[in-house]
Amino acid sequence: MTTRDAAVARYYVVLLARSQRWLPPVLFYAIALAIDSAGGDSAADAFAYSAAFLLPVSAWLTRAILTTEPAEAAAITATVAGPVRARLAALCAATGYGLLCALVGAVVAAATGALPGSGSTLLTGLSTELVCVLLGTAAGVLSAPPLVPAAGWGVLLAGLLALGLLVARFSPAAMGIRALTTANGAAPHYPLAALPIALLVVAAAWAASTAAAVRHI
């Protein structure tokens, strides 16, 4: 990432922070963590719970960061930085917000789990959280303008995509969560294919959104 790319990414980070549109998804995630931490789950179950909520939260944050900038400002940013770089910088900023939530979720899961987690549980939990954040950005970008201009349809699509990625049997997110919830006190076996598949899905989603953004200018 060049200095200009980093500056554009910081611009989107500050833009979302000042808009306060990050508050609803972050508060939603915080409440979910608070409810789970009071339930006395094992560390593996706590990581699975945290990861499951990270996917819709990351989709929410991604839609928020892609729709916060006014159309006139977005056109200026795309002209100065280039439409591809501007879109990728916004998505990197959204991913950063999601990873920050994941870090908080990991600390809560490791600290409040009723049973201490092994190194394998920690690695599987962190990997699953990373996969869920990445897939969340994919769901968010596919439901945001210019692919889905209407806010109502975009929110509905984001929710459906997030739900589908959580429950589909061969979804990378479902693979990791299933590995955690079926451990039953033993060391979970993280599916090695989950992260590469997630990266392919995210790359395709980001590319489709970026291409649409370039054509939209």
PDB file of N, CA, C and O in Angstrom, residues 43-99:
ATOM      1  N   ALA A  43     -14.468 -21.650  26.100  1.00  0.00           N
ATOM      2  CA  ALA A  43     -13.747 -20.719  25.239  1.00  0.00           C
ATOM      3  C   ALA A  43     -14.063 -20.980  23.773  1.00  0.00           C
ATOM      4  O   ALA A  43     -14.228 -20.051  22.982  1.00  0.00           O
ATOM      5  N   ALA A  44     -14.163 -22.260  23.391  1.00  0.00           N
ATOM      6  CA  ALA A  44     -14.463 -22.600  21.997  1.00  0.00           C
ATOM      7  C   ALA A  44     -15.841 -22.101  21.597  1.00  0.00           C
ATOM      8  O   ALA A  44     -16.022 -21.513  20.527  1.00  0.00           O
ATOM      9  N   ASP A  45     -16.838 -22.315  22.449  1.00  0.00           N
ATOM     10  CA  ASP A  45     -18.190 -21.841  22.148  1.00  0.00           C
ATOM     11  C   ASP A  45     -18.241 -20.313  22.127  1.00  0.00           C
ATOM     12  O   ASP A  45     -18.964 -19.719  21.319  1.00  0.00           O
ATOM     13  N   ALA A  46     -17.479 -19.678  23.027  1.00  0.00           N
ATOM     14  CA  ALA A  46     -17.454 -18.216  23.054  1.00  0.00           C
ATOM     15  C   ALA A  46     -16.851 -17.654  21.770  1.00  0.00           C
ATOM     16  O   ALA A  46     -17.344 -16.662  21.223  1.00  0.00           O
ATOM     17  N   PHE A  47     -15.800 -18.293  21.262  1.00  0.00           N
ATOM     18  CA  PHE A  47     -15.204 -17.862  19.992  1.00  0.00           C
ATOM     19  C   PHE A  47     -16.191 -18.066  18.850  1.00  0.00           C
ATOM     20  O   PHE A  47     -16.298 -17.221  17.949  1.00  0.00           O
ATOM     21  N   ALA A  48     -16.913 -19.183  18.852  1.00  0.00           N
ATOM     22  CA  ALA A  48     -17.893 -19.452  17.794  1.00  0.00           C
ATOM     23  C   ALA A  48     -18.992 -18.399  17.815  1.00  0.00           C
ATOM     24  O   ALA A  48     -19.422 -17.905  16.761  1.00  0.00           O
ATOM     25  N   TYR A  49     -19.455 -18.048  19.000  1.00  0.00           N
ATOM     26  CA  TYR A  49     -20.502 -17.045  19.159  1.00  0.00           C
ATOM     27  C   TYR A  49     -20.002 -15.690  18.665  1.00  0.00           C
ATOM     28  O   TYR A  49     -20.703 -14.983  17.925  1.00  0.00           O
ATOM     29  N   SER A  50     -18.799 -15.333  19.060  1.00  0.00           N
ATOM     30  CA  SER A  50     -18.222 -14.059  18.645  1.00  0.00           C
ATOM     31  C   SER A  50     -18.077 -13.998  17.130  1.00  0.00           C
ATOM     32  O   SER A  50     -18.423 -12.992  16.495  1.00  0.00           O
ATOM     33  N   ALA A  51     -17.572 -15.076  16.533  1.00  0.00           N
ATOM     34  CA  ALA A  51     -17.360 -15.101  15.087  1.00  0.00           C
ATOM     35  C   ALA A  51     -18.681 -15.011  14.331  1.00  0.00           C
ATOM     36  O   ALA A  51     -18.785 -14.326  13.301  1.00  0.00           O
ATOM     37  N   ALA A  52     -19.707 -15.694  14.838  1.00  0.00           N
ATOM     38  CA  ALA A  52     -21.003 -15.686  14.160  1.00  0.00           C
ATOM     39  C   ALA A  52     -21.580 -14.278  14.087  1.00  0.00           C
ATOM     40  O   ALA A  52     -22.172 -13.889  13.071  1.00  0.00           O
ATOM     41  N   PHE A  53     -21.414 -13.492  15.130  1.00  0.00           N
ATOM     42  CA  PHE A  53     -21.944 -12.131  15.117  1.00  0.00           C
ATOM     43  C   PHE A  53     -21.032 -11.177  14.344  1.00  0.00           C
ATOM     44  O   PHE A  53     -21.486 -10.131  13.881  1.00  0.00           O
ATOM     45  N   LEU A  54     -19.761 -11.535  14.201  1.00  0.00           N
ATOM     46  CA  LEU A  54     -18.854 -10.666  13.460  1.00  0.00           C
ATOM     47  C   LEU A  54     -19.236 -10.562  11.991  1.00  0.00           C
ATOM     48  O   LEU A  54     -19.013  -9.524  11.362  1.00  0.00           O
ATOM     49  N   LEU A  55     -19.823 -11.620  11.439  1.00  0.00           N
ATOM     50  CA  LEU A  55     -20.129 -11.600  10.008  1.00  0.00           C
ATOM     51  C   LEU A  55     -21.179 -10.536   9.672  1.00  0.00           C
ATOM     52  O   LEU A  55     -20.922  -9.660   8.827  1.00  0.00           O
ATOM     53  N   PRO A  56     -22.348 -10.536  10.310  1.00  0.00           N
ATOM     54  CA  PRO A  56     -23.300  -9.455  10.007  1.00  0.00           C
ATOM     55  C   PRO A  56     -22.807  -8.077  10.440  1.00  0.00           C
ATOM     56  O   PRO A  56     -23.108  -7.068   9.790  1.00  0.00           O
ATOM     57  N   VAL A  57     -22.049  -8.013  11.534  1.00  0.00           N
ATOM     58  CA  VAL A  57     -21.530  -6.721  11.976  1.00  0.00           C
ATOM     59  C   VAL A  57     -20.549  -6.157  10.951  1.00  0.00           C
ATOM     60  O   VAL A  57     -20.578  -4.956  10.633  1.00  0.00           O
ATOM     61  N   SER A  58     -19.687  -7.002  10.392  1.00  0.00           N
ATOM     62  CA  SER A  58     -18.742  -6.542   9.373  1.00  0.00           C
ATOM     63  C   SER A  58     -19.469  -6.126   8.099  1.00  0.00           C
ATOM     64  O   SER A  58     -19.074  -5.146   7.443  1.00  0.00           O
ATOM     65  N   ALA A  59     -20.529  -6.856   7.748  1.00  0.00           N
ATOM     66  CA  ALA A  59     -21.332  -6.457   6.585  1.00  0.00           C
ATOM     67  C   ALA A  59     -21.973  -5.100   6.830  1.00  0.00           C
ATOM     68  O   ALA A  59     -22.009  -4.228   5.936  1.00  0.00           O
ATOM     69  N   TRP A  60     -22.464  -4.887   8.025  1.00  0.00           N
ATOM     70  CA  TRP A  60     -23.101  -3.618   8.411  1.00  0.00           C
ATOM     71  C   TRP A  60     -22.094  -2.471   8.332  1.00  0.00           C
ATOM     72  O   TRP A  60     -22.379  -1.400   7.772  1.00  0.00           O
ATOM     73  N   LEU A  61     -20.907  -2.697   8.880  1.00  0.00           N
ATOM     74  CA  LEU A  61     -19.868  -1.664   8.855  1.00  0.00           C
ATOM     75  C   LEU A  61     -19.431  -1.349   7.425  1.00  0.00           C
ATOM     76  O   LEU A  61     -19.165  -0.186   7.087  1.00  0.00           O
ATOM     77  N   THR A  62     -19.342  -2.385   6.588  1.00  0.00           N
ATOM     78  CA  THR A  62     -18.927  -2.174   5.203  1.00  0.00           C
ATOM     79  C   THR A  62     -19.950  -1.337   4.448  1.00  0.00           C
ATOM     80  O   THR A  62     -19.603  -0.395   3.724  1.00  0.00           O
ATOM     81  N   ARG A  63     -21.233  -1.671   4.593  1.00  0.00           N
ATOM     82  CA  ARG A  63     -22.282  -0.860   3.957  1.00  0.00           C
ATOM     83  C   ARG A  63     -22.247   0.574   4.476  1.00  0.00           C
ATOM     84  O   ARG A  63     -22.428   1.532   3.724  1.00  0.00           O
ATOM     85  N   ALA A  64     -21.999   0.709   5.775  1.00  0.00           N
ATOM     86  CA  ALA A  64     -21.973   2.045   6.366  1.00  0.00           C
ATOM     87  C   ALA A  64     -20.851   2.888   5.779  1.00  0.00           C
ATOM     88  O   ALA A  64     -21.053   4.064   5.430  1.00  0.00           O
ATOM     89  N   ILE A  65     -19.684   2.306   5.644  1.00  0.00           N
ATOM     90  CA  ILE A  65     -18.539   3.093   5.175  1.00  0.00           C
ATOM     91  C   ILE A  65     -18.659   3.398   3.684  1.00  0.00           C
ATOM     92  O   ILE A  65     -18.132   4.407   3.202  1.00  0.00           O
ATOM     93  N   LEU A  66     -19.362   2.550   2.939  1.00  0.00           N
ATOM     94  CA  LEU A  66     -19.526   2.773   1.502  1.00  0.00           C
ATOM     95  C   LEU A  66     -20.678   3.715   1.178  1.00  0.00           C
ATOM     96  O   LEU A  66     -20.798   4.166   0.037  1.00  0.00           O
ATOM     97  N   THR A  67     -21.518   3.996   2.156  1.00  0.00           N
ATOM     98  CA  THR A  67     -22.668   4.878   1.913  1.00  0.00           C
ATOM     99  C   THR A  67     -22.611   6.172   2.726  1.00  0.00           C
ATOM    100  O   THR A  67     -23.520   6.992   2.629  1.00  0.00           O
ATOM    101  N   THR A  68     -21.567   6.349   3.518  1.00  0.00           N
ATOM    102  CA  THR A  68     -21.455   7.552   4.344  1.00  0.00           C
ATOM    103  C   THR A  68     -21.058   8.775   3.524  1.00  0.00           C
ATOM    104  O   THR A  68     -21.551   9.882   3.745  1.00  0.00           O
ATOM    105  N   GLU A  69     -20.170   8.593   2.556  1.00  0.00           N
ATOM    106  CA  GLU A  69     -19.644   9.714   1.782  1.00  0.00           C
ATOM    107  C   GLU A  69     -20.697  10.251   0.812  1.00  0.00           C
ATOM    108  O   GLU A  69     -21.287   9.475   0.043  1.00  0.00           O
ATOM    109  N   PRO A  70     -20.971  11.556   0.826  1.00  0.00           N
ATOM    110  CA  PRO A  70     -21.905  12.133  -0.153  1.00  0.00           C
ATOM    111  C   PRO A  70     -21.431  11.888  -1.585  1.00  0.00           C
ATOM    112  O   PRO A  70     -20.228  11.721  -1.834  1.00  0.00           O
ATOM    113  N   ALA A  71     -22.367  11.858  -2.518  1.00  0.00           N
ATOM    114  CA  ALA A  71     -22.031  11.538  -3.906  1.00  0.00           C
ATOM    115  C   ALA A  71     -20.999  12.498  -4.476  1.00  0.00           C
ATOM    116  O   ALA A  71     -20.071  12.090  -5.192  1.00  0.00           O
ATOM    117  N   GLU A  72     -21.122  13.792  -4.163  1.00  0.00           N
ATOM    118  CA  GLU A  72     -20.169  14.776  -4.687  1.00  0.00           C
ATOM    119  C   GLU A  72     -18.769  14.528  -4.142  1.00  0.00           C
ATOM    120  O   GLU A  72     -17.779  14.589  -4.875  1.00  0.00           O
ATOM    121  N   ALA A  73     -18.689  14.254  -2.833  1.00  0.00           N
ATOM    122  CA  ALA A  73     -17.382  13.976  -2.221  1.00  0.00           C
ATOM    123  C   ALA A  73     -16.797  12.682  -2.760  1.00  0.00           C
ATOM    124  O   ALA A  73     -15.578  12.579  -2.974  1.00  0.00           O
ATOM    125  N   ALA A  74     -17.650  11.685  -2.992  1.00  0.00           N
ATOM    126  CA  ALA A  74     -17.168  10.413  -3.529  1.00  0.00           C
ATOM    127  C   ALA A  74     -16.583  10.604  -4.923  1.00  0.00           C
ATOM    128  O   ALA A  74     -15.563   9.989  -5.278  1.00  0.00           O
ATOM    129  N   ALA A  75     -17.216  11.457  -5.717  1.00  0.00           N
ATOM    130  CA  ALA A  75     -16.707  11.723  -7.064  1.00  0.00           C
ATOM    131  C   ALA A  75     -15.346  12.410  -7.009  1.00  0.00           C
ATOM    132  O   ALA A  75     -14.438  12.095  -7.795  1.00  0.00           O
ATOM    133  N   ILE A  76     -15.179  13.315  -6.064  1.00  0.00           N
ATOM    134  CA  ILE A  76     -13.884  14.006  -5.917  1.00  0.00           C
ATOM    135  C   ILE A  76     -12.812  13.018  -5.473  1.00  0.00           C
ATOM    136  O   ILE A  76     -11.691  13.012  -5.995  1.00  0.00           O
ATOM    137  N   THR A  77     -13.144  12.164  -4.501  1.00  0.00           N
ATOM    138  CA  THR A  77     -12.181  11.177  -4.012  1.00  0.00           C
ATOM    139  C   THR A  77     -11.761  10.238  -5.137  1.00  0.00           C
ATOM    140  O   THR A  77     -10.577   9.922  -5.294  1.00  0.00           O
ATOM    141  N   ALA A  78     -12.733   9.787  -5.934  1.00  0.00           N
ATOM    142  CA  ALA A  78     -12.428   8.886  -7.037  1.00  0.00           C
ATOM    143  C   ALA A  78     -11.564   9.564  -8.091  1.00  0.00           C
ATOM    144  O   ALA A  78     -10.694   8.928  -8.704  1.00  0.00           O
ATOM    145  N   THR A  79     -11.774  10.864  -8.299  1.00  0.00           N
ATOM    146  CA  THR A  79     -10.981  11.595  -9.284  1.00  0.00           C
ATOM    147  C   THR A  79      -9.544  11.780  -8.806  1.00  0.00           C
ATOM    148  O   THR A  79      -8.589  11.613  -9.574  1.00  0.00           O
ATOM    149  N   VAL A  80      -9.393  12.121  -7.536  1.00  0.00           N
ATOM    150  CA  VAL A  80      -8.061  12.380  -6.998  1.00  0.00           C
ATOM    151  C   VAL A  80      -7.253  11.098  -6.824  1.00  0.00           C
ATOM    152  O   VAL A  80      -6.090  11.007  -7.227  1.00  0.00           O
ATOM    153  N   ALA A  81      -7.876  10.077  -6.209  1.00  0.00           N
ATOM    154  CA  ALA A  81      -7.149   8.853  -5.906  1.00  0.00           C
ATOM    155  C   ALA A  81      -7.286   7.789  -6.974  1.00  0.00           C
ATOM    156  O   ALA A  81      -6.488   6.849  -7.023  1.00  0.00           O
ATOM    157  N   GLY A  82      -8.307   7.916  -7.827  1.00  0.00           N
ATOM    158  CA  GLY A  82      -8.618   6.871  -8.789  1.00  0.00           C
ATOM    159  C   GLY A  82      -9.756   6.022  -8.236  1.00  0.00           C
ATOM    160  O   GLY A  82      -9.753   5.704  -7.040  1.00  0.00           O
ATOM    161  N   PRO A  83     -10.719   5.636  -9.067  1.00  0.00           N
ATOM    162  CA  PRO A  83     -11.880   4.895  -8.553  1.00  0.00           C
ATOM    163  C   PRO A  83     -11.531   3.550  -7.937  1.00  0.00           C
ATOM    164  O   PRO A  83     -12.142   3.146  -6.949  1.00  0.00           O
ATOM    165  N   VAL A  84     -10.562   2.865  -8.511  1.00  0.00           N
ATOM    166  CA  VAL A  84     -10.188   1.549  -7.974  1.00  0.00           C
ATOM    167  C   VAL A  84      -9.533   1.707  -6.612  1.00  0.00           C
ATOM    168  O   VAL A  84      -9.886   1.015  -5.641  1.00  0.00           O
ATOM    169  N   ARG A  85      -8.589   2.619  -6.517  1.00  0.00           N
ATOM    170  CA  ARG A  85      -7.897   2.821  -5.240  1.00  0.00           C
ATOM    171  C   ARG A  85      -8.843   3.349  -4.173  1.00  0.00           C
ATOM    172  O   ARG A  85      -8.734   2.974  -3.003  1.00  0.00           O
ATOM    173  N   ALA A  86      -9.756   4.227  -4.566  1.00  0.00           N
ATOM    174  CA  ALA A  86     -10.700   4.768  -3.590  1.00  0.00           C
ATOM    175  C   ALA A  86     -11.586   3.660  -3.032  1.00  0.00           C
ATOM    176  O   ALA A  86     -11.819   3.583  -1.824  1.00  0.00           O
ATOM    177  N   ARG A  87     -12.096   2.793  -3.909  1.00  0.00           N
ATOM    178  CA  ARG A  87     -12.970   1.716  -3.450  1.00  0.00           C
ATOM    179  C   ARG A  87     -12.206   0.720  -2.574  1.00  0.00           C
ATOM    180  O   ARG A  87     -12.692   0.308  -1.516  1.00  0.00           O
ATOM    181  N   LEU A  88     -11.002   0.351  -2.980  1.00  0.00           N
ATOM    182  CA  LEU A  88     -10.218  -0.599  -2.189  1.00  0.00           C
ATOM    183  C   LEU A  88      -9.799  -0.004  -0.850  1.00  0.00           C
ATOM    184  O   LEU A  88      -9.757  -0.703   0.163  1.00  0.00           O
ATOM    185  N   ALA A  89      -9.518   1.303  -0.828  1.00  0.00           N
ATOM    186  CA  ALA A  89      -9.168   1.950   0.436  1.00  0.00           C
ATOM    187  C   ALA A  89     -10.355   1.937   1.394  1.00  0.00           C
ATOM    188  O   ALA A  89     -10.194   1.697   2.596  1.00  0.00           O
ATOM    189  N   ALA A  90     -11.553   2.186   0.864  1.00  0.00           N
ATOM    190  CA  ALA A  90     -12.746   2.149   1.707  1.00  0.00           C
ATOM    191  C   ALA A  90     -12.973   0.741   2.261  1.00  0.00           C
ATOM    192  O   ALA A  90     -13.318   0.568   3.440  1.00  0.00           O
ATOM    193  N   LEU A  91     -12.752  -0.264   1.434  1.00  0.00           N
ATOM    194  CA  LEU A  91     -12.942  -1.644   1.884  1.00  0.00           C
ATOM    195  C   LEU A  91     -11.878  -2.051   2.900  1.00  0.00           C
ATOM    196  O   LEU A  91     -12.162  -2.802   3.840  1.00  0.00           O
ATOM    197  N   CYS A  92     -10.669  -1.560   2.731  1.00  0.00           N
ATOM    198  CA  CYS A  92      -9.620  -1.833   3.727  1.00  0.00           C
ATOM    199  C   CYS A  92      -9.972  -1.172   5.061  1.00  0.00           C
ATOM    200  O   CYS A  92      -9.748  -1.760   6.128  1.00  0.00           O
ATOM    201  N   ALA A  93     -10.527   0.036   5.000  1.00  0.00           N
ATOM    202  CA  ALA A  93     -10.941   0.712   6.226  1.00  0.00           C
ATOM    203  C   ALA A  93     -12.057  -0.063   6.909  1.00  0.00           C
ATOM    204  O   ALA A  93     -12.060  -0.227   8.142  1.00  0.00           O
ATOM    205  N   ALA A  94     -13.023  -0.555   6.137  1.00  0.00           N
ATOM    206  CA  ALA A  94     -14.109  -1.353   6.708  1.00  0.00           C
ATOM    207  C   ALA A  94     -13.575  -2.633   7.327  1.00  0.00           C
ATOM    208  O   ALA A  94     -14.008  -3.053   8.408  1.00  0.00           O
ATOM    209  N   THR A  95     -12.616  -3.261   6.659  1.00  0.00           N
ATOM    210  CA  THR A  95     -12.002  -4.476   7.207  1.00  0.00           C
ATOM    211  C   THR A  95     -11.282  -4.175   8.509  1.00  0.00           C
ATOM    212  O   THR A  95     -11.314  -4.972   9.448  1.00  0.00           O
ATOM    213  N   GLY A  96     -10.633  -3.020   8.575  1.00  0.00           N
ATOM    214  CA  GLY A  96      -9.961  -2.628   9.803  1.00  0.00           C
ATOM    215  C   GLY A  96     -10.912  -2.484  10.972  1.00  0.00           C
ATOM    216  O   GLY A  96     -10.619  -2.928  12.088  1.00  0.00           O
ATOM    217  N   TYR A  97     -12.066  -1.876  10.723  1.00  0.00           N
ATOM    218  CA  TYR A  97     -13.083  -1.775  11.771  1.00  0.00           C
ATOM    219  C   TYR A  97     -13.540  -3.168  12.208  1.00  0.00           C
ATOM    220  O   TYR A  97     -13.705  -3.440  13.404  1.00  0.00           O
ATOM    221  N   GLY A  98     -13.756  -4.056  11.247  1.00  0.00           N
ATOM    222  CA  GLY A  98     -14.177  -5.404  11.587  1.00  0.00           C
ATOM    223  C   GLY A  98     -13.133  -6.151  12.386  1.00  0.00           C
ATOM    224  O   GLY A  98     -13.455  -6.872  13.349  1.00  0.00           O
ATOM    225  N   LEU A  99     -11.869  -5.993  12.011  1.00  0.00           N
ATOM    226  CA  LEU A  99     -10.791  -6.669  12.744  1.00  0.00           C
ATOM    227  C   LEU A  99     -10.648  -6.129  14.158  1.00  0.00           C
ATOM    228  O   LEU A  99     -10.299  -6.871  15.081  1.00  0.00           O
TER     229      LEU A  99
END
